[in-house]
Amino acid sequence: MPTLTWYIVRQFVTNFAVLLAVLMLLFVLIDFVIDMDEFFQAGERIAQRRALAQSDMAGRVPVLVLADLLGREGVADRAVERHGYSPEDAAAIAAALDVSWLNKTFTTLWTIGDYYVPLMLLIYVFFSGLVVLAAMGFTLSALSRQRELTAMVASGISLYRVALPLIITGAVLSAAALPVQELIIPRLSDKLARGKAELKDIRPKTVRVDMASDGQGTLLSAADFDPATDPPQLAGVSIVERDELGAQRQVIKADQALWVEDAQAWELIGDRTLTLVDPDAPIGQPPPPAASMLYPTSLTPTVLRIRQATAYPFFLPITTLQEIAADPAVGAVQAQRLVRIVWSRFSLVVLNVLVLVMGLPFFLARGPINPLMQSIKCAGVCLGAWAGGIVALQGGGEVLNPIAGAWLPVLILLPMSAWLLSSVKT
């Protein structure tokens, strides 16, 4: 029996590895062909930035000026006419930006790998269940085609005994997505949140923050929020503090704010103003001294980013999601969504195993089968069940408790998979 088990497992894992590699390479190839110009331009501009950073003009060309010069004709003339550089400095900038084709090629290849490797890990996390299903189909089809299943049944081995190593191995391969999701994906969250157009744009990507509430009466607004810098920063900051009735108590404005992780506070820098709003204060009373440079708040960069980007919570580990969900700054609706995301990571593993069990009866047969017809039937049933489960997991319905909503697809598919598995004629 151990020999038979390891034989089936080896076939199954080999098919899984081949299908996963084919899926990833196919995705990369199609996606790259559609937007290859973005990668070529990004590789050229990154190579030029690195060359400029190693030249004598390093630190003397602001980011906005460099963004205007990259990819342009007549760099030296443009630097003199539009940005006021001397002819000598403009010539030095043009010489630094004139990189070799070999440098551009290597940088472009690095840019392609830097963009697609994190995406490959994400593909594994979300599509490992489908790849496991396909690997099971290929494995059992090969065993049936070579009459090995028939020989096993003739020797008194139950088909359920054949299915057991497939179910256990499929569960392990699906569960392997959890450590990838928890340990690797969070380190690559900034890369995963990028678009292709951002690869070639050297200017910082900023978003506007409008009236973000901390759940305790304080509203924070900012003209620009840049979470990618170290530390994250805000520009054009406005903080409105309100009392229990919603009336304004004071308004703090600052040119810029930097996040201080140790203090869990925004450090207000630049010109700052403090306006007191107190209807009971006597006329002409001077305002108190300006508030402290540090402004503690629960509106952390992570909380602000979750409020801005819908997909960003999927890149965070469970511990971080739990901490943020308990923070009143994220709001009740967002907190329920985060709780649903946490539990859906576990229910997705169970969902993948149930879909695998649903597909087994289409290939477990004592006699010869038509692999094509069985594959079509299996795809119709299993892909529909998997897609419906994924839609239910990603949905943001507020009717059900978030934990119940995360496990609802499992509760629906469990009796269906049990009924289909019981239909196998051993």
Coordinates of C-alpha atoms in Angstrom, one line a residue:
M1 CA 0.0 0.0 0.0
P2 CA 2.7 2.6 0.7
T3 CA 4.1 1.9 -2.7
L4 CA 0.8 2.6 -4.3
T5 CA 0.2 5.7 -2.2
W6 CA 3.6 7.2 -3.1
Y7 CA 3.1 6.4 -6.8
I8 CA -0.2 8.3 -6.9
V9 CA 1.2 11.2 -4.8
R10 CA 4.2 11.5 -7.1
Q11 CA 2.1 11.6 -10.2
F12 CA -0.3 14.1 -8.6
V13 CA 2.5 16.5 -7.4
T14 CA 4.3 16.3 -10.8
N15 CA 1.1 17.3 -12.6
F16 CA 0.4 20.1 -10.1
A17 CA 3.9 21.6 -10.6
V18 CA 3.7 21.4 -14.4
L19 CA 0.2 22.9 -14.5
L20 CA 1.1 25.7 -12.0
A21 CA 4.2 26.6 -14.1
V22 CA 2.1 26.6 -17.3
L23 CA -0.5 28.8 -15.7
M24 CA 2.0 31.3 -14.4
L25 CA 4.0 31.5 -17.6
L26 CA 0.8 31.8 -19.7
F27 CA -0.4 34.7 -17.5
V28 CA 3.0 36.4 -17.6
L29 CA 3.3 36.0 -21.4
I30 CA -0.2 37.3 -22.2
D31 CA 0.1 40.2 -19.7
F32 CA 3.6 41.1 -20.9
V33 CA 2.6 41.1 -24.6
I34 CA -0.3 43.5 -24.0
D35 CA 1.8 46.1 -22.1
M36 CA 5.4 45.4 -23.1
D37 CA 5.9 49.1 -24.0
E38 CA 5.4 50.0 -20.3
F39 CA 8.2 47.7 -19.3
F40 CA 10.6 48.9 -22.0
Q41 CA 10.0 52.6 -21.0
A42 CA 10.3 51.7 -17.3
G43 CA 13.6 49.9 -17.8
E44 CA 15.1 52.8 -19.7
R45 CA 14.0 55.4 -17.2
I46 CA 15.2 53.3 -14.2
A47 CA 18.6 52.8 -15.9
Q48 CA 18.9 56.5 -16.5
R49 CA 18.0 57.3 -12.9
R50 CA 20.7 54.9 -11.6
A51 CA 23.2 56.4 -14.0
L52 CA 22.4 59.9 -12.9
A53 CA 22.7 58.9 -9.2
Q54 CA 26.2 57.7 -9.8
S55 CA 27.3 60.8 -11.8
D56 CA 28.7 64.1 -10.6
M57 CA 25.1 65.6 -10.9
A58 CA 23.8 63.2 -8.2
G59 CA 21.4 65.1 -5.9
R60 CA 21.3 68.2 -8.0
V61 CA 18.3 67.3 -10.2
P62 CA 15.0 67.3 -8.4
V63 CA 12.5 64.5 -9.0
L64 CA 10.0 66.7 -10.9
V65 CA 12.8 68.1 -13.1
L66 CA 14.1 64.6 -13.8
A67 CA 10.6 63.4 -14.6
D68 CA 10.4 66.1 -17.2
L69 CA 13.7 65.2 -18.8
L70 CA 13.5 61.4 -18.9
G71 CA 12.4 60.0 -22.3
R72 CA 12.7 63.4 -24.0
E73 CA 14.8 64.5 -27.0
G74 CA 17.3 67.3 -26.6
V75 CA 17.9 66.8 -22.8
A76 CA 20.6 69.4 -22.6
D77 CA 18.6 72.1 -24.4
R78 CA 15.5 71.3 -22.3
A79 CA 17.5 71.5 -19.1
V80 CA 18.9 74.9 -20.0
E81 CA 15.7 76.5 -21.4
R82 CA 13.0 75.1 -19.0
H83 CA 14.9 74.5 -15.8
G84 CA 17.7 77.1 -15.8
Y85 CA 20.8 74.8 -15.7
S86 CA 24.1 76.1 -17.0
P87 CA 25.2 74.6 -20.4
E88 CA 28.0 72.6 -18.5
D89 CA 25.5 71.1 -16.0
A90 CA 23.0 70.4 -18.8
A91 CA 25.6 68.6 -20.8
A92 CA 26.6 66.6 -17.7
I93 CA 23.0 65.6 -17.2
A94 CA 22.5 64.6 -20.8
A95 CA 25.7 62.5 -20.7
A96 CA 24.6 60.7 -17.5
L97 CA 21.2 59.9 -19.0
D98 CA 22.7 58.5 -22.2
V99 CA 22.9 54.9 -21.0
S100 CA 24.0 51.9 -23.1
W101 CA 21.5 49.5 -24.7
L102 CA 23.0 46.7 -22.6
N103 CA 22.3 48.6 -19.4
K104 CA 18.7 49.2 -20.6
T105 CA 18.3 45.5 -21.4
F106 CA 19.4 44.3 -18.0
T107 CA 17.4 46.9 -16.2
T108 CA 14.3 46.0 -18.2
L109 CA 14.7 42.3 -17.4
W110 CA 15.1 43.2 -13.7
T111 CA 11.9 45.4 -13.9
I112 CA 9.9 42.5 -15.5
G113 CA 11.0 40.1 -12.8
D114 CA 10.4 42.6 -10.0
Y115 CA 6.9 43.1 -11.2
Y116 CA 5.8 39.5 -12.1
V117 CA 7.5 37.5 -9.3
P118 CA 5.1 38.9 -6.6
L119 CA 2.2 38.4 -8.9
M120 CA 3.1 34.7 -9.3
L121 CA 2.9 34.2 -5.6
L122 CA -0.5 35.9 -5.6
I123 CA -1.6 33.6 -8.4
Y124 CA -0.6 30.6 -6.3
V125 CA -2.6 31.9 -3.3
F126 CA -5.8 32.5 -5.2
F127 CA -5.7 29.7 -7.9
S128 CA -4.0 26.8 -6.1
G129 CA -7.4 25.2 -5.7
L130 CA -8.1 25.1 -9.4
V131 CA -4.6 23.8 -10.2
V132 CA -5.1 21.0 -7.6
L133 CA -8.4 20.1 -9.3
A134 CA -6.8 20.1 -12.8
A135 CA -3.8 18.0 -11.5
M136 CA -6.3 15.5 -10.0
G137 CA -8.0 15.2 -13.4
F138 CA -4.8 14.6 -15.2
T139 CA -3.6 12.0 -12.7
L140 CA -6.8 9.9 -12.7
S141 CA -7.2 10.2 -16.4
A142 CA -3.7 8.8 -16.9
L143 CA -4.4 6.0 -14.4
S144 CA -7.6 5.1 -16.2
R145 CA -6.1 5.3 -19.7
Q146 CA -3.4 2.8 -18.7
R147 CA -6.0 0.6 -17.0
E148 CA -4.3 1.0 -13.7
L149 CA -7.6 1.9 -11.9
T150 CA -9.2 -1.2 -13.3
A151 CA -6.3 -3.3 -12.0
M152 CA -6.6 -1.8 -8.6
V153 CA -10.3 -2.6 -8.4
A154 CA -9.7 -6.1 -9.6
S155 CA -7.1 -6.6 -6.9
G156 CA -9.6 -5.6 -4.2
I157 CA -8.5 -2.0 -3.7
S158 CA -11.4 0.4 -3.1
L159 CA -11.5 3.5 -5.3
Y160 CA -11.9 5.5 -2.1
R161 CA -8.5 4.2 -1.1
V162 CA -7.2 5.6 -4.4
A163 CA -8.9 9.0 -3.7
L164 CA -7.5 9.4 -0.1
P165 CA -3.9 10.3 -1.0
L166 CA -5.2 12.8 -3.6
I167 CA -7.4 14.5 -1.1
I168 CA -4.7 14.7 1.6
T169 CA -2.1 15.9 -0.9
G170 CA -4.5 18.4 -2.4
A171 CA -5.3 19.8 1.1
V172 CA -1.6 20.2 1.9
L173 CA -1.0 22.0 -1.4
S174 CA -4.0 24.3 -0.8
A175 CA -3.0 25.0 2.8
A176 CA 0.6 25.9 1.7
A177 CA -1.0 29.1 0.4
L178 CA -1.5 30.3 4.0
P179 CA 2.2 30.7 5.0
V180 CA 2.8 32.4 1.6
Q181 CA -0.1 34.8 2.3
E182 CA 1.0 35.5 5.9
L183 CA 4.8 35.6 5.6
I184 CA 5.7 36.6 2.0
I185 CA 2.8 38.6 0.5
P186 CA 2.9 41.3 3.3
R187 CA 6.6 42.0 2.5
L188 CA 5.6 42.6 -1.1
S189 CA 2.4 44.6 -0.6
D190 CA 3.8 47.8 -2.0
K191 CA 4.9 45.9 -5.2
L192 CA 1.6 44.2 -5.5
A193 CA -0.3 47.4 -5.2
R194 CA 1.5 49.0 -8.2
G195 CA 0.2 49.4 -11.7
K196 CA 2.3 49.0 -14.8
A197 CA 2.2 52.8 -15.5
E198 CA 3.7 53.4 -12.1
L199 CA 6.9 51.5 -13.0
K200 CA 8.0 54.3 -15.3
D201 CA 6.7 57.2 -13.3
I202 CA 9.5 58.4 -10.9
R203 CA 7.2 60.9 -9.2
P204 CA 5.8 59.8 -5.9
K205 CA 2.3 58.4 -6.1
T206 CA 0.1 60.4 -3.8
V207 CA -3.7 60.3 -3.0
R208 CA -5.9 62.8 -1.3
V209 CA -7.4 62.2 2.1
D210 CA -10.8 63.7 2.8
M211 CA -12.2 63.8 6.3
A212 CA -10.9 60.5 7.6
S213 CA -12.5 59.9 11.0
D214 CA -10.7 58.2 13.9
G215 CA -14.1 57.2 15.4
Q216 CA -13.6 59.6 18.3
G217 CA -14.6 62.9 16.8
T218 CA -11.4 63.8 15.0
L219 CA -11.3 64.4 11.2
L220 CA -8.0 64.3 9.3
S221 CA -7.6 65.7 5.7
A222 CA -4.6 66.0 3.5
A223 CA -4.0 67.3 0.0
D224 CA -1.4 64.5 -0.6
F225 CA -0.8 61.2 1.1
D226 CA 2.4 59.3 0.1
P227 CA 2.5 55.9 1.9
A228 CA 5.5 54.6 0.0
T229 CA 8.1 57.0 1.5
D230 CA 10.0 56.1 4.7
P231 CA 8.5 57.4 6.8
P232 CA 5.0 57.9 5.2
Q233 CA 4.1 61.6 4.9
L234 CA 1.2 63.9 4.5
A235 CA 1.1 67.3 2.8
G236 CA -1.4 70.1 3.3
V237 CA -2.7 68.6 6.6
S238 CA -5.9 69.7 8.3
I239 CA -7.0 68.2 11.6
V240 CA -10.5 69.0 13.0
E241 CA -11.2 68.1 16.6
R242 CA -14.9 67.9 17.6
D243 CA -16.7 67.4 20.9
E244 CA -19.3 64.8 21.8
L245 CA -22.1 66.8 20.0
G246 CA -20.1 67.1 16.8
A247 CA -19.2 70.8 17.3
Q248 CA -15.7 71.9 16.4
R249 CA -13.3 72.5 19.3
Q250 CA -10.1 73.3 17.4
V251 CA -8.6 73.1 13.9
I252 CA -4.9 72.3 13.4
K253 CA -3.2 72.9 10.0
A254 CA 0.3 72.1 8.9
D255 CA 2.3 72.1 5.7
Q256 CA 3.5 68.6 6.2
A257 CA 3.3 65.6 8.6
L258 CA 5.7 62.6 9.0
W259 CA 4.6 59.4 10.7
V260 CA 6.5 58.4 13.8
E261 CA 6.0 54.7 14.4
D262 CA 7.3 54.5 17.9
A263 CA 5.0 57.3 19.1
Q264 CA 2.1 56.3 16.9
A265 CA 1.7 59.9 16.0
W266 CA 2.0 62.3 13.1
E267 CA 4.9 64.8 13.5
L268 CA 3.6 68.2 12.2
I269 CA 6.4 70.1 10.6
G270 CA 6.6 73.4 8.6
D271 CA 4.2 76.3 9.1
R272 CA 1.5 75.3 11.7
T273 CA -1.6 77.1 12.8
L274 CA -4.0 76.4 15.6
T275 CA -7.5 77.8 15.6
L276 CA -9.7 77.4 18.7
V277 CA -13.4 77.2 18.3
D278 CA -14.9 78.0 21.7
P279 CA -18.2 80.0 21.7
D280 CA -17.9 80.6 25.4
A281 CA -14.5 82.2 25.3
P282 CA -14.4 86.0 25.9
I283 CA -13.8 88.3 22.9
G284 CA -10.2 89.1 22.3
Q285 CA -8.8 86.2 24.4
P286 CA -5.5 85.2 22.8
P287 CA -5.2 81.6 21.7
P288 CA -3.0 79.2 23.7
P289 CA 0.5 78.2 22.5
A290 CA 0.7 75.9 19.4
A291 CA 0.1 72.3 20.1
S292 CA 2.9 69.8 20.3
M293 CA 4.8 68.8 17.2
L294 CA 3.6 65.2 17.7
Y295 CA -0.1 64.5 17.2
P296 CA -1.1 61.0 18.4
T297 CA -3.9 59.4 16.5
S298 CA -5.2 56.0 15.5
L299 CA -5.3 57.2 11.8
T300 CA -2.1 55.3 11.0
P301 CA -0.7 55.1 7.4
T302 CA -2.0 51.5 7.2
V303 CA -5.5 52.6 8.2
L304 CA -5.5 55.5 5.7
R305 CA -4.3 53.1 3.0
I306 CA -7.0 50.6 3.7
R307 CA -9.6 53.4 3.4
Q308 CA -8.1 54.4 0.0
A309 CA -7.3 51.1 -1.6
T310 CA -9.9 48.3 -1.7
A311 CA -7.4 45.5 -2.5
Y312 CA -4.8 46.5 0.0
P313 CA -6.2 44.5 3.0
F314 CA -5.7 41.3 1.0
F315 CA -2.0 41.8 1.2
L316 CA -1.8 42.2 5.0
P317 CA -1.2 39.4 7.5
I318 CA -3.9 38.2 9.8
T319 CA -2.4 39.8 13.0
T320 CA -2.4 43.2 11.3
L321 CA -5.9 42.8 10.0
Q322 CA -7.2 41.9 13.5
E323 CA -5.5 44.9 15.1
I324 CA -6.9 47.3 12.5
A325 CA -10.4 45.8 12.7
A326 CA -10.4 46.5 16.4
D327 CA -9.5 50.1 15.8
P328 CA -12.6 52.5 15.7
A329 CA -10.9 54.6 13.1
V330 CA -11.7 52.1 10.3
G331 CA -15.4 52.2 10.8
A332 CA -17.9 49.4 11.5
V333 CA -18.4 48.4 7.8
Q334 CA -14.7 48.3 7.1
A335 CA -14.1 46.3 10.3
Q336 CA -16.6 43.7 9.3
R337 CA -14.9 43.4 5.9
L338 CA -11.5 42.9 7.5
V339 CA -12.9 40.2 9.8
R340 CA -14.5 38.5 6.8
I341 CA -11.1 38.6 5.0
V342 CA -9.4 37.0 8.0
W343 CA -11.8 34.0 8.2
S344 CA -12.0 33.6 4.4
R345 CA -8.3 32.7 4.3
F346 CA -9.1 29.6 6.3
S347 CA -12.4 28.8 4.6
L348 CA -10.8 29.2 1.2
V349 CA -8.5 26.2 2.0
V350 CA -11.5 24.1 3.0
L351 CA -13.4 25.3 -0.1
N352 CA -10.6 24.2 -2.4
V353 CA -10.6 20.7 -0.8
L354 CA -14.4 20.4 -1.2
V355 CA -14.1 21.4 -4.9
L356 CA -11.4 18.7 -5.3
V357 CA -13.7 16.1 -3.6
M358 CA -16.6 17.2 -6.0
G359 CA -14.4 16.5 -9.0
L360 CA -13.2 13.1 -8.0
P361 CA -16.4 11.2 -9.0
F362 CA -16.0 12.3 -12.6
F363 CA -12.7 10.4 -12.9
L364 CA -13.0 7.6 -10.4
A365 CA -14.4 4.7 -12.4
R366 CA -13.8 1.0 -12.6
G367 CA -13.7 0.9 -16.4
P368 CA -12.4 3.1 -19.2
I369 CA -13.7 6.7 -19.3
N370 CA -13.8 9.5 -21.9
P371 CA -11.4 12.0 -20.4
L372 CA -12.6 14.9 -22.5
M373 CA -16.3 14.4 -21.7
Q374 CA -15.6 13.9 -18.0
S375 CA -13.4 17.0 -17.9
I376 CA -16.1 19.1 -19.5
K377 CA -18.7 17.8 -16.9
C378 CA -16.2 18.3 -14.0
A379 CA -15.4 21.8 -15.2
G380 CA -19.0 22.8 -15.4
V381 CA -19.8 21.6 -11.9
C382 CA -16.5 22.4 -10.0
L383 CA -15.7 25.7 -11.7
G384 CA -19.2 26.9 -11.0
A385 CA -18.9 25.9 -7.4
W386 CA -15.5 27.4 -7.0
A387 CA -16.4 30.7 -8.7
G388 CA -19.6 31.0 -6.6
G389 CA -17.6 30.4 -3.4
I390 CA -15.0 33.0 -4.3
V391 CA -17.7 35.6 -5.1
A392 CA -19.4 34.8 -1.8
L393 CA -16.1 35.2 0.1
Q394 CA -15.2 38.5 -1.6
G395 CA -18.7 39.9 -1.3
G396 CA -19.3 42.6 1.2
G397 CA -22.8 41.8 2.3
E398 CA -23.8 43.2 5.7
V399 CA -26.8 40.9 6.3
L400 CA -24.7 38.0 7.7
N401 CA -22.2 38.0 10.5
P402 CA -18.8 38.4 8.8
I403 CA -17.6 35.0 10.2
A404 CA -20.8 33.3 9.1
G405 CA -20.5 34.9 5.7
A406 CA -16.9 33.6 5.3
W407 CA -18.0 30.0 6.0
L408 CA -21.3 30.1 4.2
P409 CA -19.8 28.7 0.9
V410 CA -18.3 25.8 2.8
L411 CA -21.6 25.0 4.4
I412 CA -23.3 25.0 1.0
L413 CA -20.7 22.9 -0.8
L414 CA -20.2 20.3 2.1
P415 CA -23.4 18.3 1.5
M416 CA -22.9 18.6 -2.3
S417 CA -19.4 17.2 -2.2
A418 CA -20.5 14.4 0.2
W419 CA -23.3 13.4 -2.1
L420 CA -21.1 13.4 -5.2
L421 CA -18.4 11.4 -3.5
S422 CA -21.0 8.8 -2.3
S423 CA -22.0 8.2 -5.9
V424 CA -18.6 6.6 -6.7
K425 CA -19.1 2.9 -7.5
T426 CA -16.2 1.1 -5.8

